[in-house]
Amino acid sequence: MVLSYVRQHGQIRRAEVMDLCHLSEGQAKELIRKLKERGALIQHGERRAAYYTAGS
């Protein structure tokens, strides 16, 4: 679901992951961390300014 959103919109933020997947902040952080480890997402910026784009 997250990767489909990124393909359609070009990027995603943690708050959008929370809304899209109905997750708590901690759950969204964990999901993003796993997707980053797999190379599916690439982080740009830090902390509140962070957003994510599709990886390879």
Tab-separated table of N, CA, C and O in Angstrom, residues 5-22:
chain	number	residue	atom	x	y	z
A	5	TYR	N	1.385	4.002	-3.103
A	5	TYR	CA	1.168	5.435	-2.885
A	5	TYR	C	2.369	6.240	-3.384
A	5	TYR	O	2.209	7.253	-4.060
A	6	VAL	N	3.568	5.753	-3.068
A	6	VAL	CA	4.784	6.463	-3.483
A	6	VAL	C	4.902	6.474	-5.008
A	6	VAL	O	5.260	7.492	-5.596
A	7	ARG	N	4.563	5.367	-5.651
A	7	ARG	CA	4.619	5.326	-7.115
A	7	ARG	C	3.633	6.322	-7.725
A	7	ARG	O	3.926	6.946	-8.734
A	8	GLN	N	2.470	6.494	-7.114
A	8	GLN	CA	1.458	7.402	-7.644
A	8	GLN	C	1.778	8.867	-7.355
A	8	GLN	O	1.534	9.733	-8.182
A	9	HIS	N	2.298	9.156	-6.143
A	9	HIS	CA	2.479	10.533	-5.705
A	9	HIS	C	3.939	11.000	-5.672
A	9	HIS	O	4.198	12.177	-5.447
A	10	GLY	N	4.874	10.072	-5.826
A	10	GLY	CA	6.285	10.445	-5.870
A	10	GLY	C	6.995	10.440	-4.531
A	10	GLY	O	8.191	10.243	-4.471
A	11	GLN	N	6.251	10.655	-3.446
A	11	GLN	CA	6.861	10.646	-2.108
A	11	GLN	C	5.784	10.428	-1.059
A	11	GLN	O	4.599	10.499	-1.342
A	12	ILE	N	6.247	10.162	0.169
A	12	ILE	CA	5.331	9.974	1.287
A	12	ILE	C	6.022	10.429	2.565
A	12	ILE	O	7.257	10.397	2.660
A	13	ARG	N	5.244	10.874	3.521
A	13	ARG	CA	5.746	11.262	4.846
A	13	ARG	C	5.186	10.290	5.881
A	13	ARG	O	4.208	9.595	5.623
A	14	ARG	N	5.797	10.276	7.060
A	14	ARG	CA	5.358	9.344	8.102
A	14	ARG	C	3.885	9.536	8.451
A	14	ARG	O	3.145	8.566	8.613
A	15	ALA	N	3.427	10.766	8.549
A	15	ALA	CA	2.028	11.026	8.896
A	15	ALA	C	1.084	10.434	7.846
A	15	ALA	O	0.008	9.936	8.180
A	16	GLU	N	1.511	10.466	6.594
A	16	GLU	CA	0.689	9.876	5.533
A	16	GLU	C	0.659	8.361	5.652
A	16	GLU	O	-0.378	7.735	5.398
A	17	VAL	N	1.770	7.752	6.049
A	17	VAL	CA	1.804	6.305	6.283
A	17	VAL	C	0.832	5.958	7.413
A	17	VAL	O	0.076	4.989	7.320
A	18	MET	N	0.837	6.773	8.477
A	18	MET	CA	-0.061	6.532	9.612
A	18	MET	C	-1.521	6.562	9.168
A	18	MET	O	-2.304	5.676	9.519
A	19	ASP	N	-1.889	7.570	8.377
A	19	ASP	CA	-3.269	7.699	7.905
A	19	ASP	C	-3.633	6.596	6.920
A	19	ASP	O	-4.698	5.984	7.019
A	20	LEU	N	-2.767	6.346	5.976
A	20	LEU	CA	-3.024	5.383	4.921
A	20	LEU	C	-3.211	3.967	5.459
A	20	LEU	O	-4.113	3.245	5.040
A	21	CYS	N	-2.367	3.590	6.416
A	21	CYS	CA	-2.370	2.219	6.939
A	21	CYS	C	-3.054	2.091	8.294
A	21	CYS	O	-3.077	0.992	8.865
A	22	HIS	N	-3.565	3.187	8.832
A	22	HIS	CA	-4.205	3.191	10.154
A	22	HIS	C	-3.272	2.638	11.227
A	22	HIS	O	-3.628	1.742	11.988
